Short mmCIF file of C-alpha atoms in Angstrom, two decimals:
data_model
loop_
_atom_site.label_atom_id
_atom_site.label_comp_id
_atom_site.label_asym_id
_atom_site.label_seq_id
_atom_site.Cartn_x
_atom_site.Cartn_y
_atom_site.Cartn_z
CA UNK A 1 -27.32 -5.86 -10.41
CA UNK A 2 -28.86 -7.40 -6.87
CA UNK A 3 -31.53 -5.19 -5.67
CA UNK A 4 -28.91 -4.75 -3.05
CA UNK A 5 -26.59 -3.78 -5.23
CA UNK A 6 -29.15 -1.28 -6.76
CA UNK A 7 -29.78 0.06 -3.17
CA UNK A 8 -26.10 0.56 -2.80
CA UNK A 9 -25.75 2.54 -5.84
CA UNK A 10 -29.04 4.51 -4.99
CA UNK A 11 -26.64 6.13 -2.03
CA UNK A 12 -23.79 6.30 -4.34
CA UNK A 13 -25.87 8.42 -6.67
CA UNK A 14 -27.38 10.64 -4.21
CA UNK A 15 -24.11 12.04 -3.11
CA UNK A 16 -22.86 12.93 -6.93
CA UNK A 17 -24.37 16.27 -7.22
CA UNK A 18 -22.64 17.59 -4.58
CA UNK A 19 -19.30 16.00 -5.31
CA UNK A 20 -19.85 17.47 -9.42
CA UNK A 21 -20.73 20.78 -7.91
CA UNK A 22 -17.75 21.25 -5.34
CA UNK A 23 -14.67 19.79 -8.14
CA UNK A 24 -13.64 22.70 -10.00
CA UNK A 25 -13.19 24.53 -6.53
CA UNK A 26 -11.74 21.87 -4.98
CA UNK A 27 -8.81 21.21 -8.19
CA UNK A 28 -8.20 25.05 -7.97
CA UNK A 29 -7.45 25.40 -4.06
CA UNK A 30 -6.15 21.57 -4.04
CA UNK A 31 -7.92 21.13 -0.91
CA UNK A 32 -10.23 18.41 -0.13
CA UNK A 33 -13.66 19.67 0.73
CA UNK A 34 -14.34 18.86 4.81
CA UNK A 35 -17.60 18.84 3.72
CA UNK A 36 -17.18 15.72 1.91
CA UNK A 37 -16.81 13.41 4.86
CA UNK A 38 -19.66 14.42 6.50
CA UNK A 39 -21.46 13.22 3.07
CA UNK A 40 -19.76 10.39 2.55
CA UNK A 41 -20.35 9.36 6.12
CA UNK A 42 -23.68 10.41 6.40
CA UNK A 43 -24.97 8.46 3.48
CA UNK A 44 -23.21 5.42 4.91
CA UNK A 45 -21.04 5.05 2.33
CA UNK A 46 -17.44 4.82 4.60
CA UNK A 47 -18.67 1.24 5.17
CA UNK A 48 -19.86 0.45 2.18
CA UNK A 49 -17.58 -2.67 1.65
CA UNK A 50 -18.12 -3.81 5.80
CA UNK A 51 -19.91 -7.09 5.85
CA UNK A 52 -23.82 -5.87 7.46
CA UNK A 53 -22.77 -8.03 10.81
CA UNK A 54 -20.23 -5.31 11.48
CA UNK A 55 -22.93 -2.67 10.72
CA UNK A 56 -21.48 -1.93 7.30
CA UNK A 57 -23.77 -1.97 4.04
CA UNK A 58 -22.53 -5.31 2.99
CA UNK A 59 -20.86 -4.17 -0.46
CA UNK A 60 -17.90 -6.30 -2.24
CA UNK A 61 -15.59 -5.50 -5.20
CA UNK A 62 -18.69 -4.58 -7.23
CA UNK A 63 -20.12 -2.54 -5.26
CA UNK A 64 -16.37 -0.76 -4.72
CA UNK A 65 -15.82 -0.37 -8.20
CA UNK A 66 -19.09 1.00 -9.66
CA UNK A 67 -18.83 3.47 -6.70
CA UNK A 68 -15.29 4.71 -7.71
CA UNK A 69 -16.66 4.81 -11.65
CA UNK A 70 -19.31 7.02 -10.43
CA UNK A 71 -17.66 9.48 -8.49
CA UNK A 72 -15.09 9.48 -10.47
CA UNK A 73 -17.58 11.13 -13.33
CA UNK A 74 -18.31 13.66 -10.45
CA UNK A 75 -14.55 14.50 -8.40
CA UNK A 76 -11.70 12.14 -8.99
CA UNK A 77 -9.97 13.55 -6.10
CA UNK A 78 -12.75 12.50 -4.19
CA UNK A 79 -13.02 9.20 -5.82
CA UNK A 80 -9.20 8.48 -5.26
CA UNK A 81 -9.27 9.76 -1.87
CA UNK A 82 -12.35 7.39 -1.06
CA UNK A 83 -10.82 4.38 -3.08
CA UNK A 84 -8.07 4.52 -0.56
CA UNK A 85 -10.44 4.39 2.45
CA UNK A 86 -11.87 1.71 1.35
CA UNK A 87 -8.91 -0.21 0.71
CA UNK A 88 -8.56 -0.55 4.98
CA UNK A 89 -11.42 -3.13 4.80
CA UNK A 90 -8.74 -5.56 3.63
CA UNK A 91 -6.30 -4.82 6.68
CA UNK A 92 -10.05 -6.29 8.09
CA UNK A 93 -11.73 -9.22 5.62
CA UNK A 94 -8.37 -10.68 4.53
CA UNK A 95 -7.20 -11.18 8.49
CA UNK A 96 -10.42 -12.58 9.30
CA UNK A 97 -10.60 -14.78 6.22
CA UNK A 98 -7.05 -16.66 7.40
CA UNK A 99 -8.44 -17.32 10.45
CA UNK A 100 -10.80 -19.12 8.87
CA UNK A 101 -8.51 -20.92 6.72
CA UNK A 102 -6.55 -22.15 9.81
CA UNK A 103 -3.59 -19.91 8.85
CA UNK A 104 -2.98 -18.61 12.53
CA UNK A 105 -1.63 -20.05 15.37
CA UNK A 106 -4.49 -20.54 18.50
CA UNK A 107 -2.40 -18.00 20.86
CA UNK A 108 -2.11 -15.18 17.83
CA UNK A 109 -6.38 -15.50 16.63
CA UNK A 110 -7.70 -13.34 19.96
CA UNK A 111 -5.35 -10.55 18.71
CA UNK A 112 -5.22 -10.76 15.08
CA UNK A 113 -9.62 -11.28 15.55
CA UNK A 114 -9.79 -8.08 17.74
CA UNK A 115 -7.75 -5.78 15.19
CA UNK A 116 -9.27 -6.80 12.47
CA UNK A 117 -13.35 -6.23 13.71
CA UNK A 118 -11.79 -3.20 14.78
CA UNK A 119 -11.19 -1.94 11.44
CA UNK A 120 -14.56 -3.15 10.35
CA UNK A 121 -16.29 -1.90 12.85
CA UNK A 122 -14.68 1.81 12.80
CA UNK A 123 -15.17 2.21 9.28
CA UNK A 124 -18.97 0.71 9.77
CA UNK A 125 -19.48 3.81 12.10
CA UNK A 126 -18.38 6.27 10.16
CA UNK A 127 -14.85 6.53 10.94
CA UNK A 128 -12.35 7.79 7.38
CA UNK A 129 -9.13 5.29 7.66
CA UNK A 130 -6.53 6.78 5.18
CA UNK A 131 -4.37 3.53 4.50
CA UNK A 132 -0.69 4.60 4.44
CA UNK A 133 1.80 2.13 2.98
CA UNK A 134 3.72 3.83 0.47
CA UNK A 135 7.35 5.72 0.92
CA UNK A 136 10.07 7.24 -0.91
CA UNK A 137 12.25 4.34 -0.64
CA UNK A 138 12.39 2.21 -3.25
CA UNK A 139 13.67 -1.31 -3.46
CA UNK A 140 13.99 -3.40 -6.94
CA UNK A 141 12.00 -6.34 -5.43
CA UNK A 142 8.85 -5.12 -4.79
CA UNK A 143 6.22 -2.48 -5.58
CA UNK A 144 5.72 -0.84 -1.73
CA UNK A 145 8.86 -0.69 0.81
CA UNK A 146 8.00 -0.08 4.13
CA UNK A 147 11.11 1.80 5.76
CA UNK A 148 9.20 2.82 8.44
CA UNK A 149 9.95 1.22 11.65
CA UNK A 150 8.50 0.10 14.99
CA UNK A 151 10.26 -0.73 18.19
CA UNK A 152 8.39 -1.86 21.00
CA UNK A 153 8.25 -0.56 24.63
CA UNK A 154 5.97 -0.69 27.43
CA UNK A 155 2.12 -0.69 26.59
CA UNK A 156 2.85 -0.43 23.30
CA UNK A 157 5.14 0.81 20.20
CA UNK A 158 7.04 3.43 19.00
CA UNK A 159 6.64 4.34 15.13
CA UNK A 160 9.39 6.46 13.28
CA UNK A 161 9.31 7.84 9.94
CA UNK A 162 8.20 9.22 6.91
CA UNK A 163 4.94 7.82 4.38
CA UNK A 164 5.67 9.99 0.89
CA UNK A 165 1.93 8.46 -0.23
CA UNK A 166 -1.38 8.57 1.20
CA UNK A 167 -4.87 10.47 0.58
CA UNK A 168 -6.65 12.30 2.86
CA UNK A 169 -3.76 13.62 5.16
CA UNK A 170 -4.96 15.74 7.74
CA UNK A 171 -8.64 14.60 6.83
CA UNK A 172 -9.26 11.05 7.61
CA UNK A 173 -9.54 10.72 11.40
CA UNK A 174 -6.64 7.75 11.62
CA UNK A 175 -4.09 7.26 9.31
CA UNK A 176 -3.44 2.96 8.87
CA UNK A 177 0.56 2.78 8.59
CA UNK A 178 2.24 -0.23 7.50
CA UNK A 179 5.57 -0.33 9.18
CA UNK A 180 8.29 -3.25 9.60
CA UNK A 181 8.43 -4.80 13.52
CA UNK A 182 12.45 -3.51 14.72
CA UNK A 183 14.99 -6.79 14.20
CA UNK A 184 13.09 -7.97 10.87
CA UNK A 185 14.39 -8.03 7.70
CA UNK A 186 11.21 -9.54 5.37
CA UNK A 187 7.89 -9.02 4.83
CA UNK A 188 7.24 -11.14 8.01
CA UNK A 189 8.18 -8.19 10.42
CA UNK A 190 5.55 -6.00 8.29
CA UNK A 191 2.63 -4.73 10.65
CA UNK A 192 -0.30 -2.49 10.26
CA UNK A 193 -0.66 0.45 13.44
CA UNK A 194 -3.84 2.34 13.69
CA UNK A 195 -2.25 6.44 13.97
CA UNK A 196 -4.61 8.82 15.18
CA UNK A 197 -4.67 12.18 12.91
CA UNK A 198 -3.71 14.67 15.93
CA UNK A 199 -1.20 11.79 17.80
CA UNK A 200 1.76 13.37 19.54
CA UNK A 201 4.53 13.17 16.52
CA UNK A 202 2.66 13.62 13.74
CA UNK A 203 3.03 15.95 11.17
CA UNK A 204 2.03 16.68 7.61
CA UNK A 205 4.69 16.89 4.92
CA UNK A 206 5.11 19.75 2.53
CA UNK A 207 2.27 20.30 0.36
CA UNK A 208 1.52 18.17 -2.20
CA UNK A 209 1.67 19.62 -5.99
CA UNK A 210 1.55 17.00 -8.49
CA UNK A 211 1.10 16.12 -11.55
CA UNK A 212 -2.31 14.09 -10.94
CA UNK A 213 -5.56 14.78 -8.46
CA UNK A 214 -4.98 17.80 -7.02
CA UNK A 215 -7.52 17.87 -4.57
CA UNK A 216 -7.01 14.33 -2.50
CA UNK A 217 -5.08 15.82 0.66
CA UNK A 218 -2.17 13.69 -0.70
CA UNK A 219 0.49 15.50 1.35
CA UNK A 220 1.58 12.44 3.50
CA UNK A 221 2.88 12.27 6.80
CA UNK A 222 6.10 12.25 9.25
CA UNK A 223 5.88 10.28 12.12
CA UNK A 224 8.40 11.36 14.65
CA UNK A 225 8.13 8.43 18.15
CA UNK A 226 4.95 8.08 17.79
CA UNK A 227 3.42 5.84 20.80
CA UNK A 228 0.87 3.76 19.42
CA UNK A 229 -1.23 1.51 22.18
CA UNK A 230 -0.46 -2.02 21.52
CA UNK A 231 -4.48 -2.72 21.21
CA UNK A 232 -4.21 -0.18 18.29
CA UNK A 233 -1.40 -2.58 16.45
CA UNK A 234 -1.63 -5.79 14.56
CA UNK A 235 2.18 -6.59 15.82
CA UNK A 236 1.72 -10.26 15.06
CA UNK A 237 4.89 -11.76 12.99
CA UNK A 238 3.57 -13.12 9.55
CA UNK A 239 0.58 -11.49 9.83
CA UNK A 240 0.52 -9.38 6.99
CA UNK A 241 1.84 -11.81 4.66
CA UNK A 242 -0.99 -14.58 5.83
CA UNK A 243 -3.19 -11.74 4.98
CA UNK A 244 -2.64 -11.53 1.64
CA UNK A 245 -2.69 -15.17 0.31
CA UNK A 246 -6.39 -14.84 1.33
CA UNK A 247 -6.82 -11.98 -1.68
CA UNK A 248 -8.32 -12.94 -4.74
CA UNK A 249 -5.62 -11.14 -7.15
CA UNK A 250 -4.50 -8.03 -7.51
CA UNK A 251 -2.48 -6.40 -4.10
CA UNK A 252 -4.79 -7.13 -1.35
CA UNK A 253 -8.22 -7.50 -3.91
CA UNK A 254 -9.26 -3.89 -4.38
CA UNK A 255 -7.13 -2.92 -6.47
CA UNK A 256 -9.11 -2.61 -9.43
CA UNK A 257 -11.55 0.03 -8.07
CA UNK A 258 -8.60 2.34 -8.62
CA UNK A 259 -8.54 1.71 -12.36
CA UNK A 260 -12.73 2.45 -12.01
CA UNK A 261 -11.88 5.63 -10.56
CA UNK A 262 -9.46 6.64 -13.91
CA UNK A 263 -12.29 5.15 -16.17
CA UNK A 264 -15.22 7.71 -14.45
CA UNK A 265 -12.79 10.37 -15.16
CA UNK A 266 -12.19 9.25 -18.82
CA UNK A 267 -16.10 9.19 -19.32
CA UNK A 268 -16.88 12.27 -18.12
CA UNK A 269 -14.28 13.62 -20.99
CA UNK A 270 -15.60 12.04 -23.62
CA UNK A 271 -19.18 13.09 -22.53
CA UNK A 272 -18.37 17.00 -22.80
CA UNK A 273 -16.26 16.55 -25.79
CA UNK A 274 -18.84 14.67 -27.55
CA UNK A 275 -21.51 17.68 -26.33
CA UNK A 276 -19.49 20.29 -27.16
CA UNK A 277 -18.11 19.07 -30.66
CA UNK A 278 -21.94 17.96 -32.04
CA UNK A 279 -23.51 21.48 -30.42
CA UNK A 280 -20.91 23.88 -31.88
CA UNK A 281 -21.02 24.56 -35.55
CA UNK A 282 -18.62 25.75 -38.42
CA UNK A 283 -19.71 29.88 -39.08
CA UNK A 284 -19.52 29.30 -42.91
CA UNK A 285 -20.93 25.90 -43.43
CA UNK A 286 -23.28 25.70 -39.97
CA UNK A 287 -22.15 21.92 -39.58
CA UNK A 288 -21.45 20.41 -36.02
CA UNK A 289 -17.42 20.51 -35.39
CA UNK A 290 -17.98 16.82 -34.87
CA UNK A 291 -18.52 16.26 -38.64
CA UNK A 292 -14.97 17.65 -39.51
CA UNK A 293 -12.62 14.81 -40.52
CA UNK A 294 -10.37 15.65 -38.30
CA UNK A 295 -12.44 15.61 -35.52
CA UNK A 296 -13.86 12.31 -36.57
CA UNK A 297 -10.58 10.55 -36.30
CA UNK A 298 -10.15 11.96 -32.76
CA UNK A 299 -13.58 10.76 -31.71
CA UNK A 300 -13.45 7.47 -33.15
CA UNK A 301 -9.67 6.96 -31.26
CA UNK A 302 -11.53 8.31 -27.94
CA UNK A 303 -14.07 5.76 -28.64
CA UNK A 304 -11.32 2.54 -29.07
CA UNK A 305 -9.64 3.86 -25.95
CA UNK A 306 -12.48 4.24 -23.83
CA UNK A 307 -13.97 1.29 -24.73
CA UNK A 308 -10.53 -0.28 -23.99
CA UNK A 309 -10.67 0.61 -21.11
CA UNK A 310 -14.22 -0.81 -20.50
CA UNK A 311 -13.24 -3.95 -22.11
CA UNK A 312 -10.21 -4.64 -19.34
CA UNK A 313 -11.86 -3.69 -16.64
CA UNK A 314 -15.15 -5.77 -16.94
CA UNK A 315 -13.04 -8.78 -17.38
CA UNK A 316 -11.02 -8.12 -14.35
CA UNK A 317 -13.75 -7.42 -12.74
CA UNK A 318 -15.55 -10.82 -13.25
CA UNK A 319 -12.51 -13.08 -12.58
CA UNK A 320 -12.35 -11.50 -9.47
CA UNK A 321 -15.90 -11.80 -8.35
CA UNK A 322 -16.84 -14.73 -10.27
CA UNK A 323 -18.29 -17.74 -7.31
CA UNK A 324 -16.99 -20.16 -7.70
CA UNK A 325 -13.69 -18.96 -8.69
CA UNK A 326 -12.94 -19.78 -12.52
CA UNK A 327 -9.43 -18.97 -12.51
CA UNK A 328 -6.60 -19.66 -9.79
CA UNK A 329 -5.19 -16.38 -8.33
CA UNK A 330 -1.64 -16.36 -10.15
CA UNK A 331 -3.54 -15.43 -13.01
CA UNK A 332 -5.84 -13.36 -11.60
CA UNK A 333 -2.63 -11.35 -10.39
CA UNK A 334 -0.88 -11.61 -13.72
CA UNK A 335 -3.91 -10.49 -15.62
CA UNK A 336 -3.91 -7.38 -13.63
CA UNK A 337 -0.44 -6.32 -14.01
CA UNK A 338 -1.41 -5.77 -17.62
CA UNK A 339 -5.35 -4.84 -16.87
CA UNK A 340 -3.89 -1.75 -14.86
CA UNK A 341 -1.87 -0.46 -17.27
CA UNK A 342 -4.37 -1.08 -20.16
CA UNK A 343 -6.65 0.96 -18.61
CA UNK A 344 -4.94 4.00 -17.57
CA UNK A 345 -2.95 4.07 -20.69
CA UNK A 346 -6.12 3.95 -22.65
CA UNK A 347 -7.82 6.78 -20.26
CA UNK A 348 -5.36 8.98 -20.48
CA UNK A 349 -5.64 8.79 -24.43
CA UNK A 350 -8.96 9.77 -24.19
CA UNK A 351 -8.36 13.04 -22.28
CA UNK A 352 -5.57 13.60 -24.75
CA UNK A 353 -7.90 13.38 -27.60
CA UNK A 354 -10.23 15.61 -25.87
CA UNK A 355 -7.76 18.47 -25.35
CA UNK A 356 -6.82 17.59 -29.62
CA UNK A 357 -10.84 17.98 -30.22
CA UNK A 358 -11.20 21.42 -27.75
CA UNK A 359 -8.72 23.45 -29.55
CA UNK A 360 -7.05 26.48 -27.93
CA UNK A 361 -9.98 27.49 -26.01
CA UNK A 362 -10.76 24.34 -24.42
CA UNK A 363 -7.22 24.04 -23.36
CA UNK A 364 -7.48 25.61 -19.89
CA UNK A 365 -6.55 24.17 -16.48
CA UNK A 366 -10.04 24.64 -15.53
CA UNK A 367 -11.98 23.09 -17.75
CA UNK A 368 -12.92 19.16 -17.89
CA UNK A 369 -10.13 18.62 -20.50
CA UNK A 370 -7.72 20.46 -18.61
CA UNK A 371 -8.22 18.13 -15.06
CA UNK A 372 -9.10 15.28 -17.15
CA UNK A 373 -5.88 15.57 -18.59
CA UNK A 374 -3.80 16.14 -15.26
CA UNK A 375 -5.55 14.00 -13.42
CA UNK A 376 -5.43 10.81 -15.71
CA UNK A 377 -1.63 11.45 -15.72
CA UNK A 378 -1.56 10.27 -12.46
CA UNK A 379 -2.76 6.90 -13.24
CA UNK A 380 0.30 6.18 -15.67
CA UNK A 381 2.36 5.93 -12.70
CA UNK A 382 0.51 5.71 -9.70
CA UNK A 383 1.17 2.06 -8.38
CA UNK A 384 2.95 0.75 -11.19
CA UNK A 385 3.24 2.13 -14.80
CA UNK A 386 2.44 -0.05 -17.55
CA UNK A 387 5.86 -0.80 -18.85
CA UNK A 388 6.80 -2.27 -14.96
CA UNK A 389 3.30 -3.88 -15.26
CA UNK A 390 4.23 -5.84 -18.53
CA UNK A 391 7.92 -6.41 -17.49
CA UNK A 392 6.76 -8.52 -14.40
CA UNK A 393 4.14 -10.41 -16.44
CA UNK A 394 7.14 -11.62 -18.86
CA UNK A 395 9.33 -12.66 -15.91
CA UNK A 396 6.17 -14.68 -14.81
CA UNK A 397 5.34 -16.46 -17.97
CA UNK A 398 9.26 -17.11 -18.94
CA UNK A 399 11.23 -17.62 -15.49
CA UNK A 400 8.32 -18.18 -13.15
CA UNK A 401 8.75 -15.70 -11.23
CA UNK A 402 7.10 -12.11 -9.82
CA UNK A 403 7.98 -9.35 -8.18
CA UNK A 404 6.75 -8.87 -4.36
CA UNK A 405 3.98 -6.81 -3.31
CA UNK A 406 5.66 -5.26 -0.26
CA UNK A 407 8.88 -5.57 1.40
CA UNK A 408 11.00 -4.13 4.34
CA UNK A 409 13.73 -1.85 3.38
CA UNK A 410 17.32 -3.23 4.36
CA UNK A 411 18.70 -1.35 7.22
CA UNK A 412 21.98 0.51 6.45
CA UNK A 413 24.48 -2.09 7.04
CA UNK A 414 22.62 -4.36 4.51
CA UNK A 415 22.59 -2.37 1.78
CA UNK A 416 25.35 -2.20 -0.92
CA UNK A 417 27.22 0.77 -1.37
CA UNK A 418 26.45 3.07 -3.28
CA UNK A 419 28.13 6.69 -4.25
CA UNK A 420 25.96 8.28 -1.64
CA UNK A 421 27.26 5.86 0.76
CA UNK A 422 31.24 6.70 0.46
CA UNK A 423 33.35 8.92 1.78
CA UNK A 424 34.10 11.92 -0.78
CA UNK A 425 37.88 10.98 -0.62
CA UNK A 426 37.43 8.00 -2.01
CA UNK A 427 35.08 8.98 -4.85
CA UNK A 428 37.56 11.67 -5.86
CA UNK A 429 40.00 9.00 -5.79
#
């Protein structure tokens, strides 16, 4: 590590005890502590990925990921939740970045410039973005449709309907929705609209109760005509996707802090297992648990998985961050679709063999097996699972081709019918 890097993760570590100390409470009430924000924010840390001439700490994908392992050892509902603030930088860096490559037209750099310091400069000051892109609808094309649509009037637009996905709902102080420009039908129509938390419109969805972090305010939102200032928009056709060429691999280039996140959690497992199995001891013989064959085998599979784990993400890692770049970003994609689900799969093993190695008493929704369990769940599915992960990197190496990242969802008269779609006299017919 930089000593920059080493002061960055001296503020990382400062803020641990109180994450560690607030978790169980925060799983059992699934509520994200308020208090949080205030920490985070007060030890700098919601910029920590702004470049320092926007007044942010100057952090990159390093920084992001070691931040998300840590916490993750702490609260991975807070780690998740802050993962996902951090991913608005990009709707920031990667506009700013094809500027510089000449990617804009002269007319469209004033406005796409403006939007993007603005996200920069709001997270530098302490502002939580929660970055909503994901919905219900699903499309077989791509990983994220964006059904949600904007029609512009007078001074600005008018956003209508419904993200399924998104941390920190009713927390973060603006909520960064993707939604596709009205008379669009690809990704070019896709723009990003900065939401404020209390706008006229908005409402929470019905609580969220999932199988995964419990405590990341992952509710999502409705948004019913909301008017959103057209100096609050990035409305600019082909904006998005120019923005994402400029990513070095996976999504928009941040991706892989998520898996960092999953990888805390998985540590922090294996730590109390490893504790608890070597303290405890058989009545009769007075031996640790650990030295029991059985629990040997579990501890030794732990130990593949987690070191699995390690193994994938250190390697994504440095192909993403490696200057000069050593591999070109096609494969810097492709390695990820399988790096993400290597990593979660292997996680989520080790929680599994925790919860083996615990026994009846240790399997309790409030203990670290317990959550570790639950929560690693979510990371089999959350993005892509591995199976979709794998399937996409054999159509890449045999038909050259991949799936997209995002896409607009067809209006009604595009789409093919479906059962839904027809009248009931005719399916009875």
């Amino acid at each position: 590590m930089t000593d920059a890097e080493r002061a960055r993760a001296q503020r990382v570590d400062a803020v641990l005890p109180a994450l560690r100390a607030a978790a169980a409470a925060a799983d059992r009430t699934a509520t994200f502590p308020d208090s949080h924000v205030g920490l985070l924010r007060e030890a700098g840390l919601l910029g920590l990925v702004v470049p320092e001439k926007f007044g942010g700490l100057g952090g990159g994908l390093r920084d992001l990921a070691a931040a998300t392992y840590a916490m993750g050892t702490a609260c991975p509902s807070t780690a998740l939740a802050y993962f996902f603030h951090n991913t608005s930088a990009s709707r920031g860096l990667l506009p700013l970045e094809a500027i510089d490559a000449g990617l804009f037209a002269a007319d469209d750099v004033p406005v796409v410039r403006a939007f993007a310091e603005k996200v920069l400069t709001r997270m530098a000051d302490g502002v939580w973005l929660a970055n909503f892109a994901s919905e219900a609808v699903k499309t077989a094309k791509a990983n994220i449709t964006i059904a949600t649509t904007a029609r512009k009037v007078d001074g600005g637009w008018i956003l209508q309907g419904e993200k399924s996905f998104g941390c920190a709902t009713g927390v973060a102080d603006y909520y960064l929705t993707s939604a596709k420009l009205e008379g669009y039908d690809t990704a070019e129509g896709l723009a990003t609209f900065f939401v404020p938390r209390d706008a006229a419109g908005v409402s929470v969805r019905a609580p969220w109760d999932g199988l995964g972090m419990r405590a990341t305010a992952n509710n999502g939102i409705r948004l019913d005509e909301v008017f959103i200032p057209a100096e609050e928009a990035l409305a600019v056709p082909g904006a998005f996707t120019k923005m994402l060429t400029m990513s070095r691999g996976s999504f928009v280039g941040n991706q892989l802090a998520i898996a960092a996140v999953y990888t805390g959690c998985a540590q922090r497992v294996y730590d109390e297992t490893l504790a608890a199995t070597t303290r405890k001891t058989f009545a009769d013989t007075g031996e640790p648990i650990a030295s029991s064959p059985v629990h040997q085998v579990l501890i030794g599979e732990m130990t593949r998985q987690l070191r699995t784990a390690y193994l994938w993400l250190r390697y994504q890692l440095a192909i993403e961050t490696a200057e000069p770049p050593i591999k070109p970003k096609q494969e810097v994609f492709t390695q990820w679709r399988l790096g993400k689900g290597a990593v979660t799969e292997a996680c989520f093993q080790v929680a599994l063999g925790a919860l083996k190695a615990g026994g009846t008493s240790a399997a309790s929704m409030d203990g670290v097996a317990g959550r570790a369990l639950r929560d690693l769940a979510m990371g089999l599915v959350m993005t892509f699972p591995a199976e979709r992960g794998m399937l996409e990197v054999a159509r890449i190496v045999t038909d050259a081709t991949a799936n997209e990242l995002f896409t607009p969802a067809p209006s009604a008269a595009d789409r093919p019918a479906t059962v839904a779609d027809t009248p009931a006299a005719e399916v009875a017919r």
